[in-house]
PDB file of N, CA and C in Angstrom:
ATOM      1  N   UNK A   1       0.825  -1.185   0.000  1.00 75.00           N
ATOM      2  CA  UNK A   1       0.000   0.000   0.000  1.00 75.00           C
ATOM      3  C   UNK A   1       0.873   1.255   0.000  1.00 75.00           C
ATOM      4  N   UNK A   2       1.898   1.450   0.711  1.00 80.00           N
ATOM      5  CA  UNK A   2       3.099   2.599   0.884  1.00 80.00           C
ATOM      6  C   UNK A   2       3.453   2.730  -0.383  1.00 80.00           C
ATOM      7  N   UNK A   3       3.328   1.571  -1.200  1.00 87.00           N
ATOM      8  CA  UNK A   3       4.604   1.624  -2.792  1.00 87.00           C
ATOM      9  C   UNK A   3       3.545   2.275  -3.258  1.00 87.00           C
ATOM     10  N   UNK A   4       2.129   2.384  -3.650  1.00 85.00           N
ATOM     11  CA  UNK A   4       1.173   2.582  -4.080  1.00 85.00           C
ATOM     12  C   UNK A   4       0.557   4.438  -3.640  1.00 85.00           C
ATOM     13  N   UNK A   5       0.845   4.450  -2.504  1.00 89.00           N
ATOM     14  CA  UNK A   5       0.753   6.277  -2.058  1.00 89.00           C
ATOM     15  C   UNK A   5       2.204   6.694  -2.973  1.00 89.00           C
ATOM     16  N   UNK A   6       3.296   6.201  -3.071  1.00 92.00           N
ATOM     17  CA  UNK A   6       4.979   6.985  -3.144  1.00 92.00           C
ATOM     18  C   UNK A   6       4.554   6.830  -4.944  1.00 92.00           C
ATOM     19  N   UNK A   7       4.021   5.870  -5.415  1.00 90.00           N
ATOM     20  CA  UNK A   7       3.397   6.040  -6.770  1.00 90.00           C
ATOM     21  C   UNK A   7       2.800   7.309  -7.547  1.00 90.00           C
ATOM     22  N   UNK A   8       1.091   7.521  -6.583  1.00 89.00           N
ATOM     23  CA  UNK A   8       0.478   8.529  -6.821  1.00 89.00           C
ATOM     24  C   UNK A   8       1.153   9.222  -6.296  1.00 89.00           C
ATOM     25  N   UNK A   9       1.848   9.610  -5.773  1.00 89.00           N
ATOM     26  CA  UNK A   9       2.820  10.825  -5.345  1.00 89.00           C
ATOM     27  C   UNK A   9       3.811  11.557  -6.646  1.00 89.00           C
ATOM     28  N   UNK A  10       4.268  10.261  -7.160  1.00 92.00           N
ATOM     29  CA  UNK A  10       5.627  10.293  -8.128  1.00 92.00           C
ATOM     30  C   UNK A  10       4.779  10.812  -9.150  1.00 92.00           C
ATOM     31  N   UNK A  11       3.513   9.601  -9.676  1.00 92.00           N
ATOM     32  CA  UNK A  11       3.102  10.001 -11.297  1.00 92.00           C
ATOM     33  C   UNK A  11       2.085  11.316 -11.318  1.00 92.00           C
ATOM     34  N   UNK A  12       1.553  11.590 -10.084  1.00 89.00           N
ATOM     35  CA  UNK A  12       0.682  12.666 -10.241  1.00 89.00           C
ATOM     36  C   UNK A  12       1.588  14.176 -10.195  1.00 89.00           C
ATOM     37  N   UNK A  13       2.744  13.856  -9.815  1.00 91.00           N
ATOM     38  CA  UNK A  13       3.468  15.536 -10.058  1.00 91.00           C
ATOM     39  C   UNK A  13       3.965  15.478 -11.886  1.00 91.00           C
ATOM     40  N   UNK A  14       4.273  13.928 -12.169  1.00 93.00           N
ATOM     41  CA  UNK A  14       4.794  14.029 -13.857  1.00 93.00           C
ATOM     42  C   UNK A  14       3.723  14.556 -14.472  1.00 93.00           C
ATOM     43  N   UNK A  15       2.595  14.214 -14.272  1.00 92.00           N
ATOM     44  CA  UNK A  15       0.970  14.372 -15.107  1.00 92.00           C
ATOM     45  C   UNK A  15       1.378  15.927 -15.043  1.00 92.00           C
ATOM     46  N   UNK A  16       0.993  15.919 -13.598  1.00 92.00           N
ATOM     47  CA  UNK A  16       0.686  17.780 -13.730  1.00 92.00           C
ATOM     48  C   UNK A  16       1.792  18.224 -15.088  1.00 92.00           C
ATOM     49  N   UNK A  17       3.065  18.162 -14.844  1.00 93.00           N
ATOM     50  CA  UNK A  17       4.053  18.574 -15.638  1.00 93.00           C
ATOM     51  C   UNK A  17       3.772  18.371 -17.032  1.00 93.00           C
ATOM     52  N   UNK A  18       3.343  17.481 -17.067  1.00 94.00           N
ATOM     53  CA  UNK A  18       3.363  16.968 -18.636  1.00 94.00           C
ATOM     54  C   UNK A  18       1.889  17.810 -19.307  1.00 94.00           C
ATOM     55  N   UNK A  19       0.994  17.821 -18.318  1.00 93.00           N
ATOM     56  CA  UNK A  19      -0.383  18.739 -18.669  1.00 93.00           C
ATOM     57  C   UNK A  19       0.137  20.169 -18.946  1.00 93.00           C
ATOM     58  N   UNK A  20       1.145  20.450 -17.982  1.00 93.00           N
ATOM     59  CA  UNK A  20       1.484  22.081 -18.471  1.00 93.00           C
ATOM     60  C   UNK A  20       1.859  22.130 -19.580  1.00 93.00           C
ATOM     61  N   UNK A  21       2.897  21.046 -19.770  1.00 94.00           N
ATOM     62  CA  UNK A  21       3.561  21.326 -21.146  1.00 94.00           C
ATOM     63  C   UNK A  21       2.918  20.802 -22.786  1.00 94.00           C
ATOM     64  N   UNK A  22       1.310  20.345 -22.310  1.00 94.00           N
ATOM     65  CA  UNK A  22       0.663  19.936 -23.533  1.00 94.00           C
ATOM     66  C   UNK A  22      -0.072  21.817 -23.561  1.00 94.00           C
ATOM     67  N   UNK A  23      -0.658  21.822 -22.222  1.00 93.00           N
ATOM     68  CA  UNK A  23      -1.362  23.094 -22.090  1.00 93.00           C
ATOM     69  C   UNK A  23      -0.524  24.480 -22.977  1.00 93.00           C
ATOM     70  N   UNK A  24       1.021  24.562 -22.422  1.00 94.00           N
ATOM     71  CA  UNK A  24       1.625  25.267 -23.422  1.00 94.00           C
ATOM     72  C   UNK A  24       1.488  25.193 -24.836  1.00 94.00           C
ATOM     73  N   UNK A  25       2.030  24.047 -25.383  1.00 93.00           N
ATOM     74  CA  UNK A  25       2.148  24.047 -26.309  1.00 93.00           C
ATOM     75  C   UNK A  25       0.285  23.936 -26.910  1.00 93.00           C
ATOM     76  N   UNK A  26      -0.342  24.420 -26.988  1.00 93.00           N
ATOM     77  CA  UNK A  26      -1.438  24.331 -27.494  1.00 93.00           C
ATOM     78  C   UNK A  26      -1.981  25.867 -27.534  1.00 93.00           C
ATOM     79  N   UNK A  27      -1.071  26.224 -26.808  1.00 93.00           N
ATOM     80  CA  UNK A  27      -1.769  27.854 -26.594  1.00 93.00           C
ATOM     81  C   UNK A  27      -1.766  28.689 -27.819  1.00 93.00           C
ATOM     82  N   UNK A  28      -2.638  29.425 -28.063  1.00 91.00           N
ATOM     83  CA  UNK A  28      -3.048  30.205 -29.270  1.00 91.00           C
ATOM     84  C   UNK A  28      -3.068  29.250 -30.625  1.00 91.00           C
ATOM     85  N   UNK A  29      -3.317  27.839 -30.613  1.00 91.00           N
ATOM     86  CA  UNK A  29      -3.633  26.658 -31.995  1.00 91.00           C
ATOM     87  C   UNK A  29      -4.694  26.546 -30.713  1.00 91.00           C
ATOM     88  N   UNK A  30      -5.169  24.721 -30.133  1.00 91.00           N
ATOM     89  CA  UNK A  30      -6.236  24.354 -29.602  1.00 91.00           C
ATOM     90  C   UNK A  30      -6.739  25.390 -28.777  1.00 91.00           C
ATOM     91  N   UNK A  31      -6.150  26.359 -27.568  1.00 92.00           N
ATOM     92  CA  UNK A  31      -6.911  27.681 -26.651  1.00 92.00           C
ATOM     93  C   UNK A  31      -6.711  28.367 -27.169  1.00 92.00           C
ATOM     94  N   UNK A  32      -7.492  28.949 -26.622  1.00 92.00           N
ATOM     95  CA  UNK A  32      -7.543  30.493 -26.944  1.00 92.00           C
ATOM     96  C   UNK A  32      -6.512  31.608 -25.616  1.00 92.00           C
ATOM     97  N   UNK A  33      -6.105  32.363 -25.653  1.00 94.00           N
ATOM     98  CA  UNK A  33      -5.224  32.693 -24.675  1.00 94.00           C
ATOM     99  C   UNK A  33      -6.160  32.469 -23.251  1.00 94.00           C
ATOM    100  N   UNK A  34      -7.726  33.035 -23.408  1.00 93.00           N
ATOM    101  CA  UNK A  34      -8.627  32.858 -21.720  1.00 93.00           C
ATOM    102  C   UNK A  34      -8.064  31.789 -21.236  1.00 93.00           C
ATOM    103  N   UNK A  35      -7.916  30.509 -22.119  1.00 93.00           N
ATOM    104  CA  UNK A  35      -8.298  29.253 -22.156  1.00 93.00           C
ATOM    105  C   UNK A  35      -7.259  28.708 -21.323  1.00 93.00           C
ATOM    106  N   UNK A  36      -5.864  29.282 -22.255  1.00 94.00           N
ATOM    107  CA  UNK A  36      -4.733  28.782 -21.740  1.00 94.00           C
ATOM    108  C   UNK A  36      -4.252  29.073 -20.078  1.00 94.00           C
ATOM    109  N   UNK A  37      -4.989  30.412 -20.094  1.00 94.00           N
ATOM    110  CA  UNK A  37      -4.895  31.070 -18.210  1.00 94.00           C
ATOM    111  C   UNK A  37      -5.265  30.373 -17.855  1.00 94.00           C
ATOM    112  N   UNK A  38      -6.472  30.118 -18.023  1.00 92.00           N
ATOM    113  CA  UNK A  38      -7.918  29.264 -16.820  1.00 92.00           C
ATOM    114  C   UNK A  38      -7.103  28.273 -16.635  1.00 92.00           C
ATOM    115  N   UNK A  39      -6.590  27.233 -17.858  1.00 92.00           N
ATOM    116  CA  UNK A  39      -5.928  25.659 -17.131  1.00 92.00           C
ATOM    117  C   UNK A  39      -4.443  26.418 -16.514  1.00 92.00           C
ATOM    118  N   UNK A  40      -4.017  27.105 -17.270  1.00 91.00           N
ATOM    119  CA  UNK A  40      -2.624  27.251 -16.360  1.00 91.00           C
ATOM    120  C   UNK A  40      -2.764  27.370 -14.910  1.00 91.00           C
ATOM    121  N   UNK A  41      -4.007  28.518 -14.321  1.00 91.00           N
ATOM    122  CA  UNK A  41      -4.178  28.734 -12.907  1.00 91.00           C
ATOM    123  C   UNK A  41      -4.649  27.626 -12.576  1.00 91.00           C
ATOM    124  N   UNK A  42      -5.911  26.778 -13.331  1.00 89.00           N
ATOM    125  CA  UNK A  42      -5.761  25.225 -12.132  1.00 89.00           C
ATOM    126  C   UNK A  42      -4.751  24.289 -11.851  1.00 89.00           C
ATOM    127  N   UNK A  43      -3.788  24.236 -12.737  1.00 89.00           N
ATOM    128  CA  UNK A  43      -2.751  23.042 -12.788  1.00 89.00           C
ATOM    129  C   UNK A  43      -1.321  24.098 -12.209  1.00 89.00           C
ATOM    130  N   UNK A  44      -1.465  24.849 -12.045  1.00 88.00           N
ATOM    131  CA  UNK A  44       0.017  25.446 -11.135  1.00 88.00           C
ATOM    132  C   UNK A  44      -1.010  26.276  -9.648  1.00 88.00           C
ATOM    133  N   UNK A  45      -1.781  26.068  -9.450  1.00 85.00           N
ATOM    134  CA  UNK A  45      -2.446  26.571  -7.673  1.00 85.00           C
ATOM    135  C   UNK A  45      -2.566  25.594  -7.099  1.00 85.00           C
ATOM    136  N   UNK A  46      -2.669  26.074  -5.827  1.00 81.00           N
ATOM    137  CA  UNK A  46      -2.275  25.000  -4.478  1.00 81.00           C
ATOM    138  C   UNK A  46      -2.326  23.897  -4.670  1.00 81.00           C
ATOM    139  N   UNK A  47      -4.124  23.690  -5.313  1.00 78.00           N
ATOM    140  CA  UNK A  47      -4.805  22.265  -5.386  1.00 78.00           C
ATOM    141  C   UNK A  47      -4.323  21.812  -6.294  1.00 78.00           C
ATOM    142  N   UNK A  48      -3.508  21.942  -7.610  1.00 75.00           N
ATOM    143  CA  UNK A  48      -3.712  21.870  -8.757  1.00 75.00           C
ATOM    144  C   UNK A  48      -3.318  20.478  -9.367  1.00 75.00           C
ATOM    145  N   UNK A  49      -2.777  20.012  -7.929  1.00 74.00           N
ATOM    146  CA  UNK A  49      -2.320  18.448  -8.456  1.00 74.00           C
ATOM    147  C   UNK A  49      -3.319  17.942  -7.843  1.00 74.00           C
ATOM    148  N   UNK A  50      -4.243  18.376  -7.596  1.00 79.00           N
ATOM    149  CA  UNK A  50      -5.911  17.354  -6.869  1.00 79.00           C
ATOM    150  C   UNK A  50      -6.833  17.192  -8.320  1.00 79.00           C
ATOM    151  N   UNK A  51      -5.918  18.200  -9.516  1.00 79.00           N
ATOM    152  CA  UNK A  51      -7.241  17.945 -10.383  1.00 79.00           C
ATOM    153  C   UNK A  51      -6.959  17.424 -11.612  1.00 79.00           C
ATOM    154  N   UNK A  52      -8.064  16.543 -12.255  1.00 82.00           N
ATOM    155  CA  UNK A  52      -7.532  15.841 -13.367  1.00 82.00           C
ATOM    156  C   UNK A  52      -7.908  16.582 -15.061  1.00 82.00           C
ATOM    157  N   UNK A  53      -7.134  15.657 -15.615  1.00 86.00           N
ATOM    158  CA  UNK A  53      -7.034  16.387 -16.755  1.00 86.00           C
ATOM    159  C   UNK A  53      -8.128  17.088 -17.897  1.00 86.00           C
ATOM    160  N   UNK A  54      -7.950  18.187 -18.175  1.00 89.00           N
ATOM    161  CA  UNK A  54      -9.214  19.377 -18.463  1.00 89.00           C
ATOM    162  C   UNK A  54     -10.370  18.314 -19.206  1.00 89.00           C
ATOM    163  N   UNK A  55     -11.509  18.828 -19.019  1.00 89.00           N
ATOM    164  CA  UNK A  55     -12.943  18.844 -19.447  1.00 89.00           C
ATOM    165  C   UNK A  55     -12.837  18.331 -21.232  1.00 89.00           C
ATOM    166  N   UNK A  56     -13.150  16.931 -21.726  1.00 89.00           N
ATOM    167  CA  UNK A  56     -13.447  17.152 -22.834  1.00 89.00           C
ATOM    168  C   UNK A  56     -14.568  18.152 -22.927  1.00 89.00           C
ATOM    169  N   UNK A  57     -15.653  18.437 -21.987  1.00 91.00           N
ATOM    170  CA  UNK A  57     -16.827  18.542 -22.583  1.00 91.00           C
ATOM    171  C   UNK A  57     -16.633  20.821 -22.606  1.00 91.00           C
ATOM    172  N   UNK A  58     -15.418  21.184 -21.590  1.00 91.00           N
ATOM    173  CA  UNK A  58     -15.318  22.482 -22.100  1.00 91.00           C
ATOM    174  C   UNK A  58     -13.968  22.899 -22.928  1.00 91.00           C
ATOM    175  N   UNK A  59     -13.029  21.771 -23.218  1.00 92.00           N
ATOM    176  CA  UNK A  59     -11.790  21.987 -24.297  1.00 92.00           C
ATOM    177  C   UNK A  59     -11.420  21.393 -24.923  1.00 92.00           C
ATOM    178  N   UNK A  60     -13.276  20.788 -25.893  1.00 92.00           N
ATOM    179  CA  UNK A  60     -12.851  20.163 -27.007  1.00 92.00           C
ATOM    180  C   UNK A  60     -11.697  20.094 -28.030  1.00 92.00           C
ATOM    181  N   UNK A  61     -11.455  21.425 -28.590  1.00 92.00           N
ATOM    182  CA  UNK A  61     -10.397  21.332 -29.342  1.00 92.00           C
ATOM    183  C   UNK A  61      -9.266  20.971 -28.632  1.00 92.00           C
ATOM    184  N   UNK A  62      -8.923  21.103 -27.305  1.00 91.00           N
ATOM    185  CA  UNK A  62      -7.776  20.606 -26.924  1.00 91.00           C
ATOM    186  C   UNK A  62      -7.326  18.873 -27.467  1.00 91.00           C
ATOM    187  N   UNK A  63      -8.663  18.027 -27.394  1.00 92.00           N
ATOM    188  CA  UNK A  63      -8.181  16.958 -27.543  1.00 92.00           C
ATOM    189  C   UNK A  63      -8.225  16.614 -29.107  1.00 92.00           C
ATOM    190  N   UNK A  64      -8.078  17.465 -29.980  1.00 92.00           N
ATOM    191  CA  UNK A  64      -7.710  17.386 -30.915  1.00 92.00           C
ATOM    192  C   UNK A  64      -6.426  16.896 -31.598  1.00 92.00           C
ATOM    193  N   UNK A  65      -5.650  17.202 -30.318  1.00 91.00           N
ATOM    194  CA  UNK A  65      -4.296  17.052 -30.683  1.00 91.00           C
ATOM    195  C   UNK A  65      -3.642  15.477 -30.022  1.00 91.00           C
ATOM    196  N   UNK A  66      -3.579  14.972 -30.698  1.00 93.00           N
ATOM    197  CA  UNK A  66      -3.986  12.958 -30.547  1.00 93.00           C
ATOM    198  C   UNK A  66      -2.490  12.709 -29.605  1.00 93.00           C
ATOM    199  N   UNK A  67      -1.505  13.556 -29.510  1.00 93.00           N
ATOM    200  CA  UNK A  67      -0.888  13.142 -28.700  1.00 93.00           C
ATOM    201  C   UNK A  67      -1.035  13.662 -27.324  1.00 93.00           C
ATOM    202  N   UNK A  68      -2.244  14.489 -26.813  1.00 93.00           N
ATOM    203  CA  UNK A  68      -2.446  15.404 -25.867  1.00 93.00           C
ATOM    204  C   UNK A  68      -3.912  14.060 -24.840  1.00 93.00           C
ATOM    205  N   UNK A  69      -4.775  13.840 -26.264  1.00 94.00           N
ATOM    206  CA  UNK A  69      -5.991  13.062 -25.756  1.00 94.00           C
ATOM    207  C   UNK A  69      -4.928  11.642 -25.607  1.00 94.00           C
ATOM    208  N   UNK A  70      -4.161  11.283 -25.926  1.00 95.00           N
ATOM    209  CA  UNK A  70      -3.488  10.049 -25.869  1.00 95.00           C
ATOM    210  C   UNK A  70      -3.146   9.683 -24.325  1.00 95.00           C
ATOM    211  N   UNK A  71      -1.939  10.639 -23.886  1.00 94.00           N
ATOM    212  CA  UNK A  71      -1.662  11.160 -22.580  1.00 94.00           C
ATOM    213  C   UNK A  71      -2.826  11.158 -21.665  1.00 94.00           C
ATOM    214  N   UNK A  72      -3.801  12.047 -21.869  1.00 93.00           N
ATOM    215  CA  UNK A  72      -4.884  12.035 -21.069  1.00 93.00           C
ATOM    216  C   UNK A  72      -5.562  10.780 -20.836  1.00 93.00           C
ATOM    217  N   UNK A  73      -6.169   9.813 -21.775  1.00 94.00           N
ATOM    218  CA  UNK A  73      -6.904   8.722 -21.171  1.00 94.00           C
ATOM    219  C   UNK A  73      -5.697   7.830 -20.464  1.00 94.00           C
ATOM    220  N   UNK A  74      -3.964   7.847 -20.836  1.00 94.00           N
ATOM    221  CA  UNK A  74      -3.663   7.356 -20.204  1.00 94.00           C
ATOM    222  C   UNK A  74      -3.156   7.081 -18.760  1.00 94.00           C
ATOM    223  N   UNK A  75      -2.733   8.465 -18.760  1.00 93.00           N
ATOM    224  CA  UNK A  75      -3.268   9.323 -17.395  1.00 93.00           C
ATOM    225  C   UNK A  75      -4.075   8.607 -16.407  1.00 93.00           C
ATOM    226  N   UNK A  76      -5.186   8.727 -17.427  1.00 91.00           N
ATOM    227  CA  UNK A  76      -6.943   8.807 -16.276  1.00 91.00           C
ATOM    228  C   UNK A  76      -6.815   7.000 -16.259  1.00 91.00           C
ATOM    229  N   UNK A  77      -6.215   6.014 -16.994  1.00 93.00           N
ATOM    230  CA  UNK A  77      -6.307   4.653 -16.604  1.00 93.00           C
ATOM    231  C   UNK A  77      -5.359   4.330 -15.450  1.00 93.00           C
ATOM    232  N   UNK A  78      -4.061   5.431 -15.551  1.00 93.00           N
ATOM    233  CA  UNK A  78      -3.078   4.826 -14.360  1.00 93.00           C
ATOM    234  C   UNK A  78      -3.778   5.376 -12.973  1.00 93.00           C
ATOM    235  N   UNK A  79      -4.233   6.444 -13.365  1.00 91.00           N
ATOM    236  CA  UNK A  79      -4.806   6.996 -11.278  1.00 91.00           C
ATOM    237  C   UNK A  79      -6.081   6.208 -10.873  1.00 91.00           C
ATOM    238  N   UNK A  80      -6.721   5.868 -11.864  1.00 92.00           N
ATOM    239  CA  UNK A  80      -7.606   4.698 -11.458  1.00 92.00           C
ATOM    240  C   UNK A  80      -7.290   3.575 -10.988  1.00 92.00           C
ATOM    241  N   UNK A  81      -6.252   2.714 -11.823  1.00 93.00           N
ATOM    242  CA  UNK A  81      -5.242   2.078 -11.342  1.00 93.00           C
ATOM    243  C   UNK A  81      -4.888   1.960 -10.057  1.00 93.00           C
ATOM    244  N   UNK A  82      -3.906   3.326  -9.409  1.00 92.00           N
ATOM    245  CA  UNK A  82      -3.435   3.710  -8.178  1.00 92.00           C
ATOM    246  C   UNK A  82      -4.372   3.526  -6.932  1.00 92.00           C
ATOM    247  N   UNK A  83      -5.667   4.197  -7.580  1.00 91.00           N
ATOM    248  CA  UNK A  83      -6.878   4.318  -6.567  1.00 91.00           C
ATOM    249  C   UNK A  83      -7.467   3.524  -6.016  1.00 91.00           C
ATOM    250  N   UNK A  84      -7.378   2.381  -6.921  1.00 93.00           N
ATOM    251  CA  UNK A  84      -8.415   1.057  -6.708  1.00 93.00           C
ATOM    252  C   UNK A  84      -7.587   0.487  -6.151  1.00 93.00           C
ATOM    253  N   UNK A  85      -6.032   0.402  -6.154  1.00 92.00           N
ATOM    254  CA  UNK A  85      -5.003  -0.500  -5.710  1.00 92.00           C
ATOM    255  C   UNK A  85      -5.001   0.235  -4.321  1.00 92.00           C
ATOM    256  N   UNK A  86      -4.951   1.421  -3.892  1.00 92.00           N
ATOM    257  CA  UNK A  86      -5.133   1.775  -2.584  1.00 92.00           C
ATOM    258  C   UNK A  86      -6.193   1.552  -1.872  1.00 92.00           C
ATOM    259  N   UNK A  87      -7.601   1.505  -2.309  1.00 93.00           N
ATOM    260  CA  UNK A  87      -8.455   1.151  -1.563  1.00 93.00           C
ATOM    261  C   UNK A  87      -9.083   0.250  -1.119  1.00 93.00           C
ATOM    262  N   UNK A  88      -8.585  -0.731  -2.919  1.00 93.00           N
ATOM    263  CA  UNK A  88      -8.260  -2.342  -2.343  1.00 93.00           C
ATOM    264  C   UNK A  88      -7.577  -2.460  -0.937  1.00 93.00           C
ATOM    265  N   UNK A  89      -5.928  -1.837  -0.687  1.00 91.00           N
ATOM    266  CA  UNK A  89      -5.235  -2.109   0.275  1.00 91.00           C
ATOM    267  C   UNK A  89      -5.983  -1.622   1.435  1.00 91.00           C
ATOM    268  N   UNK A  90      -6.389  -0.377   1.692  1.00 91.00           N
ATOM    269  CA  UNK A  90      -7.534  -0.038   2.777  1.00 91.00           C
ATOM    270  C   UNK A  90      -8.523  -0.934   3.682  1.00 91.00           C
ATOM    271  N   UNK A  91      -8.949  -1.250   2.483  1.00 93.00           N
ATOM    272  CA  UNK A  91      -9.922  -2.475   3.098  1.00 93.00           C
ATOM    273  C   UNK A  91      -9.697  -3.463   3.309  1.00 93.00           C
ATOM    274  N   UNK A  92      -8.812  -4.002   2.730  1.00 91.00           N
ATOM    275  CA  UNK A  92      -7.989  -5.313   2.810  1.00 91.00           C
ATOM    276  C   UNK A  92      -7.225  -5.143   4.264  1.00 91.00           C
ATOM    277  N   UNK A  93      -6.886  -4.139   4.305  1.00 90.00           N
ATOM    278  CA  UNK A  93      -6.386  -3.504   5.737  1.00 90.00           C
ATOM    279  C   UNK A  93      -7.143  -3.988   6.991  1.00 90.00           C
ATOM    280  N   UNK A  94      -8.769  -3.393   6.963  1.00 91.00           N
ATOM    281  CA  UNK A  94      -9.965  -3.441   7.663  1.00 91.00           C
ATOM    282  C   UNK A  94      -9.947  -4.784   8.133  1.00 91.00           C
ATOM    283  N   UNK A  95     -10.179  -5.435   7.055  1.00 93.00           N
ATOM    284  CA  UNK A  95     -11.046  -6.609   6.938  1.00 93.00           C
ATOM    285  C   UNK A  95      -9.860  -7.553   7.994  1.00 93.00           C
ATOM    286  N   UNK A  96      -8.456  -7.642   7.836  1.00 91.00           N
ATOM    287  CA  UNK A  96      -7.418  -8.372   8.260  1.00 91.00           C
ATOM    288  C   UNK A  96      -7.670  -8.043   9.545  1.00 91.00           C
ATOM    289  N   UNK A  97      -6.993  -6.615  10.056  1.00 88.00           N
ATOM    290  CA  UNK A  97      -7.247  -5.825  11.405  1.00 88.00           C
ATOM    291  C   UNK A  97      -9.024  -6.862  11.831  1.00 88.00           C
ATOM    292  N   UNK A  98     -10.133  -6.323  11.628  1.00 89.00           N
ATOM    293  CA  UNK A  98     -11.113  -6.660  12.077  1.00 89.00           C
ATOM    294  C   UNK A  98     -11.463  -8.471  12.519  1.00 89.00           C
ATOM    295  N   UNK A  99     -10.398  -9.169  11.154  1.00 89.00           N
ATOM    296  CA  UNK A  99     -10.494 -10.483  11.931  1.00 89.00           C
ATOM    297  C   UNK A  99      -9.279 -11.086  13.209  1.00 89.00           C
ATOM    298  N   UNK A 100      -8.359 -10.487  13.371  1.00 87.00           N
ATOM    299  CA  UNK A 100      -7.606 -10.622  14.024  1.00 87.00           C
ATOM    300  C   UNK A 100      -8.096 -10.023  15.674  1.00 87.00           C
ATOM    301  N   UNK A 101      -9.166  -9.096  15.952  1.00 75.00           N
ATOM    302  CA  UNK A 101      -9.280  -8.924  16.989  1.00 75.00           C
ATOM    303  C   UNK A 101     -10.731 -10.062  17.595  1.00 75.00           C
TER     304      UNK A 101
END
């Protein structure tokens, strides 16, 4: 479960990184400059590694660019991945703890 937090730890700061640098490079082709602010301020503020990768449904054209939507679903399969493998361990946690007492 520890290898699995030091994981989402490791791949969720590359994502962010790698989102900035699709987000850059897209600026003024797929955004529009608003466009490019709005994700820049979510993905570089406090939270910004709490959030996942932009809205098909408000930056369509972003995923236009097949190596940008590529990244992204693969992205969104590894933190699912991470998530389920942690909460598997969670409960698996519970359940051990709870029969042992």
């Amino acid at each position: 479960m520890f290898t699995h937090i030091f994981a989402l730890v490791v791949f969720n700061k590359y994502r962010v990184k790698q989102l900035i640098k699709y987000i850059s490079l897209s600026r003024g082709r797929e955004l529009t400059e608003r466009e490019f602010l709005e994700l820049l301020d979510n993905y570089t503020s406090f939270l910004g590694y709490s959030s996942f990768s932009p809205s098909k449904k408000y930056y369509p054209r972003l995923y236009t660019n097949q190596k940008f939507a590529a990244f992204a679903k693969r992205s969104k399969d590894i933190m699912i991945y991470i998530f389920s493998a942690l909460a598997v361990g969670v409960v698996g946690s519970v359940i051990v703890d709870s029969l042992q007492r």
